[in-house]
Amino acid sequence: MIPAATRYERASDLDHALELLAEPDAKAIAGGQSLIPVMKLRIARPSVVVDISRLEFRGVDVRGDELHIGPLTTWDELLDVPEFGRPALAAIPECARGIGDLQLRNMGTIGGGLAHADPASDMPAVLLTLGAALELRSPDGERTVPVADFILGPFTSTLADRELITDIAVPTPLPGSGSAYVSVEHPASGFALAGAAALVGPDGGARVAVTGIAGRPFLLAGDDHRTALETADVFGDRFASAEYRRELASVVVRRAVERASQRAKEDS
Amino acid sequence: MSEPYIGVSRPRVDAPDKVTGATRYAADGYVHGLLHARLVLSTEAHARIRAVHREDALAMPGVVAVLVAADLPLATTGTDRTAEPLAREEVVFAGQPVAMVIGETQAAAEDASELVFVELDSLQPVVDLEEAMRPGAALARLVEEAEGGGDLESIHAGVDHGRADADQEQLSGNVLDRVHRTNGDAAAAIDASDSVVSGTFRTPWVYQAYIEPQVSTAWLEPSGTLVVSTSTQGSFVTRSELARAFGLSLDRIRVVAEPLGGAFGGKFALVEPLAAGAALALRRPVRLVLTRREDFQATNPASAQVTHLRVGARKDGTFTGIEARMLVDRGSNAGWGVEGITSSLVAGPYRWQAHDVVGYGIQTNRFTFGAYRAPGAPTAAFALESLLDELAQALGLDPIELRLKNAVVEGDMGIGGNPFPTIGAVEVLEQVRDHPLWAARSTLPDDEGIGVAAGYWPGGNEPAAAVCRVDTDGTMTVVTSAVDMSGVDSGFVVIAAAAFGLSPDKVRVVHADTATGPYAGASGGSKVTYTVGRAVEGAARAARVKVLAAASQELEIAPDDLEVVDGVVRAVGAPGRSITVEELAKKTLRFGGRYEPIEGHGGSAQTVGAPSVAAHLSHVRVDRETGEVELLRHVVAQDVGRALNPALVEGQMRGGAVQGIGWALFEQLDHDEDGHLLTGSFLDYAVPVAERVPEIDTLIVEVPAPDGPFGAKGIGEAPVVAAAPAIANAVAAATGARLHELPMTPARVWRALRS
Ligand SMILES: Cc1cc2nc3c(=O)[nH]c(=O)nc-3n(C[C@H](O)[C@H](O)[C@H](O)COP(=O)(O)OP(=O)(O)OC[C@H]3O[C@@H](n4cnc5c(N)ncnc54)[C@H](O)[C@@H]3O)c2cc1C
C-alpha cells in the first residue's frame, strides 16, 4: 500500500498547471480522495502529481440564468450554499451530504468526483437531471461538454490528458421546480447500489437520472421510467444481482420523483 | 458484598495514552538497522509452486534479500502456519505467503515485491463446503500433513471437544475431524414431539477487522537470543511456536507483547514466524507490517459454516430432542477447527431430553481458519435461536417464556457431558422479559419488529500467576504477562486495590515479557479476568500479608487485629493507631531495612469454568421495497458474575453486540468460484460503522462466579453470540420472512420477502 515513486508539484495558476501536465503520465490532484487510493494500489503510477487544489475554481456563484460551481468545491462546501436552499436545487446538498464520510467530504471535490467517473458515483445523476455542462480547458483552448456526454463508461470520460475541468454550469431551474436524490448505498463503500435524481418542473414533468446500476450514470428516456429501466443494460454482481438492482432503481426513481414533486410545490 | 472500589465505573487505565497517541504499538518501536519485509502472496487458491523467480527483484536498489521457504532456518516439516510460514511446494489458498522481500525501506521492498514472479501449476480449487466432504471430492491439499501442530492446538482445544469418532459414514479426505455427541434417541424424541421445526443455516467467513493490522519485529541480541516484539494475544504461546518452528530452546527466545491494537482471536503466531525467520536467516532486524489488503487475504478469519438443525418440543414448551449436522470450513487449517465447540454450543443454555449432534471440520482452499470472538458460537446460536422462535410461534407461546421454561440452571447436564456450573441464563432472560422494549412489541407500526435471542460462552481456564509490588512512594505495581486485549488491566487494578486495601489511583499495571514475567496464557476464551485476575488477587493478598507483618512490628499489634484501608494500616476498632503503607514501604526497601519487601506472588488454577449468558432484544424496521434493515434499538442483558468496573463491562457488552450486528447484517468474506477473495478491502467488506449502530441498552446481571475474583467472570465473548439471531427474529417479526443465511443483506432480505 505504498505508491510507486512519484514527484509532486504545486500549480500556481491554470497555465502553470497545464504546463506541468505536459509531462508524460502527469496527473492532476485535487482532494486526492480517489487518486491516492488508486496510487496506493499502484493502479495509477503518475510520473508527477500536479496539485491543482490552490487554483481559483472553487465556490458557487450565479451569473445570469446559470449557477456556476467551481470544480474544486468540496462536498462539504456544497452543503450550505444559499442558492441551494431552493427546493429546485435541494438535490445537490441532499446528494453531497450522503457522500462518504466527513473526512472525505472535507477533502473530496465535485470536479475530482466527475473526472474519476466512477459508475456508481452519486452527483453525476443530479447534474444530469439539472442539465449541467462542464467547461474544460487545455493548452488547445476551451470547450463545453454536457455532463451527459462527459462520462463515457466506468472510470472513463472525454477528458484529454492535458485538460482540466474549470467550471460546472447548472441552468437555473424554472420557478416551481423541485429536485431530489434518493439512493440505496452499498454498506461498505457507501456508493450507490442504485441512486436516482429527479427534477420535477412546474408542469409536473420529471427528468430522472439513475446511477450505480450500469457502466455510467444515465438519464431515463421518456416519461415511462419503469419501462426505461426494464430495457436498460443493468450490471449485477454477487452482492446485488442485476434483477435486484433494476428493482431498486425503480424504487428509488419513484421515491425521488415523489419527493421532487413535493418540493416543487414549495419552490417559488 | 461491599468490597471497596469494586463496582465503580472508572476510565480505562490505558485510555489517556491511547487517546493522546502516546501508546507505542508494535510498529512504532525504533530499532537500529531495521529492515522491512513485504510479502508475495499466492494469486491462486490451489496450485503447485513450479518456481519463484527473484532475479529482477534482487536487482532493485535497496533490496537485501528475497526469501522463500527453503531460505528460512525451519526445523519443521508440517503444513500449519508456524511450520510453513511460506508455502513450500503447494499453495492452498489465494493470499498464502509464498515469498518475502526484504528491503532497506518499506518502499524498496514493496517496489521489488511486484517483480517477484511466482510460477504456479494450477490445481483444482476446493471452495464448496458441502461438495468438499462428499466421497471422491477433489482434495484441497495434496501434500500430506507430516506432523501435528504445537501449543496453539492445545490452546484452542481448551474448550470441550466431545469425542471424535468415525461411524460408517463415507466422507472425503477433506474431512479432517468429525465430532459426534449423542444421548438417548434424539430422532425418536423429536418425532414424538407436539411440534417440530428444522432448517439449514449458513454463515460466511468473517474477518476480525482489528484496527491494527498484524505486525511483528524480530532481531538477534549479540548473545544470540531471538527477540520478537509483536502484536499478539499471547507471548508464551508465541515463544513456544517459534521454538517449534526454528528448533530453538525456550531460553533463546524472548517474546515481547506490545500494546495491542485489537485482535479478537486473530493474533496468534501468524506473522512472528515470518519476521523471526527472516531475522534468523539474515541476522539483521526485520519488521513485517501487513497492509490491510494482506491482512484481509493472508490471515485467519472465522470459518464459514452450514448447520442443519432439527428440534422438537411438547405442547407445554418442554424441549424434547435436538439433532444437528454442522459443517465447519477450516480452510487450510489442519490443526484445529470449531466443529467441537460449535456442536456443543448448538444446544444453547437449554435442557434437552436427547441429542444427536455431529460437527465436521472440512478443509477447503479458503484462508486458514482462526479464532474470532466466541468461535463457533454465533453460528450455532443463529441456527438454534432462529428455530426456537419458530417453535414458539408453532406452539403459540411467548418466545421468552419458552426459553425460560427450558433454561439451564446449575447442575443441569450440558451436551458436552458435564454439568453446568453457576449460570445466569434464567436471570438474563427475565431481565429482557421485563424490559419496556419487549412490552412495546404489540404496539409497533407496520414493518417493524422486535426479536429476542440468548446465547452463552462457556469460558476458559488456564493456570496463571501474577506479582504485586509496593514501592517506597506507597504505590503498587501489578506485574503480568497477560496481554490487555479488552481492558483487563483496568480490572486488575481494581482487583489488586480491593484485595490489598489501596486506592486504585495508586495501582498501575506493567507488562512483562516471556523472559521476565510470571506466567499467563494467551488472552482469549474469556478467561483473563477470571484466571489471571484471580492470580492478581492472590498476589495482592500476599503483599498484604507482608504489609501487615511490618505494621504489626511497628504498631505492636497482632496482624489479625489490623486492617488496610485506603493505603493506611490501622488497628481494627481503633483507627487512630495507624501507619501508612508508604511509611512502611520506606522502611523496607532500603539498605539496612528491617522488613521483607511488600511484594506478593499469586497463582490460580481453576478447574470449573464460569459460563456467561447474554440475551438480546433487537428492534428493527424493514424497508420491504429495498430489503434494507434498519436497527432502531438494541438491548443486551448479560450475566457478568460481578461487574468489577461497570463502564468496562458495558463497553464489552456494546462491542460484542456491535460485532454481532456485523454478523447479522454486514460482514462476509466472499470468494469467487476459483477461490479468489472478492471482499478484501473495507470498500467491499462492510462493518457496522457508527451511523448504522443504534442505541444499545446494557443490563448488567450479577450472578457471582464462585471461583472468580470477587465473583467476576470472563465477559468478552458472550455478548456477540446471540445478537444476530435476535435481529433475524426481529426481521421475521416485522415481515414474516425468515432468513437462513447471514449476513442479511438488502438483496437477501428482498429475495426472502418475494418468495
Ligand atoms: C471512503 C470513500 C467514500 C466515498 N464515498 C462516495 C460516495 O458515497 N459517493 C460518491 O459519489 N463518491 C464517493 N467517493 C468518491 C469521492 O467522491 C471522490 O473520491 C472525490 O470526490 C474525488 O475528488 P478529489 O478532489 O479527491 O479527486 P482526486 O482524487 O484528487 O482526483 C481524482 C481524479 O480526478 C482528476 N481531477 C481532479 N480534479 C480535476 C479537475 N478539476 N479537472 C480534471 N481532472 C481532475 C484527477 O486527476 C484524478 O484522476 C468516496 C471516496 C472515498 C475514498
Coordinates of C-alpha atoms in Angstrom, one line a residue, chain A residues 1, chain B residues 38-39 41 81 93 95 207-215 231 262-263 266-267 270-271 289-301 367 669 677 680-682:
Chain A
M1 CA 0.0 0.0 0.0
Chain B
R38 CA 7.0 -7.3 2.2
L39 CA 5.1 -10.5 1.3
L41 CA 1.1 -13.8 -1.9
R81 CA 1.3 -21.7 9.5
F93 CA -5.4 -20.6 -0.6
G95 CA -3.3 -15.0 -0.4
Y207 CA -12.9 -11.1 9.4
Q208 CA -11.8 -9.9 12.8
A209 CA -11.3 -6.4 11.5
Y210 CA -9.0 -5.2 14.3
I211 CA -7.8 -1.7 13.8
E212 CA -4.1 -2.5 13.9
P213 CA -3.0 -4.9 11.2
Q214 CA -0.8 -7.8 12.1
V215 CA 2.8 -6.7 12.8
S231 CA 1.2 -7.6 18.3
G262 CA -7.2 -5.1 18.6
A263 CA -7.1 -8.8 17.9
G266 CA -6.9 -13.4 15.2
K267 CA -3.4 -12.7 16.5
L270 CA 0.9 -15.8 12.2
V271 CA 3.4 -13.2 11.4
V289 CA 3.7 -4.9 8.9
L290 CA 0.8 -6.3 6.9
T291 CA -1.1 -3.9 4.8
R292 CA -4.8 -4.0 5.2
R293 CA -5.2 -5.9 1.9
E294 CA -2.7 -8.5 3.0
D295 CA -4.4 -8.7 6.4
F296 CA -7.6 -9.5 4.6
Q297 CA -6.1 -12.1 2.4
A298 CA -3.3 -13.8 4.3
T299 CA -4.6 -14.1 7.9
N300 CA -7.1 -16.3 9.7
P301 CA -10.7 -15.3 9.9
F367 CA -7.9 -18.9 4.1
L669 CA -15.6 -12.6 3.1
L677 CA -11.3 -13.1 -2.4
G680 CA -10.7 -7.9 0.5
S681 CA -11.0 -4.3 1.4
F682 CA -13.2 -2.1 3.5

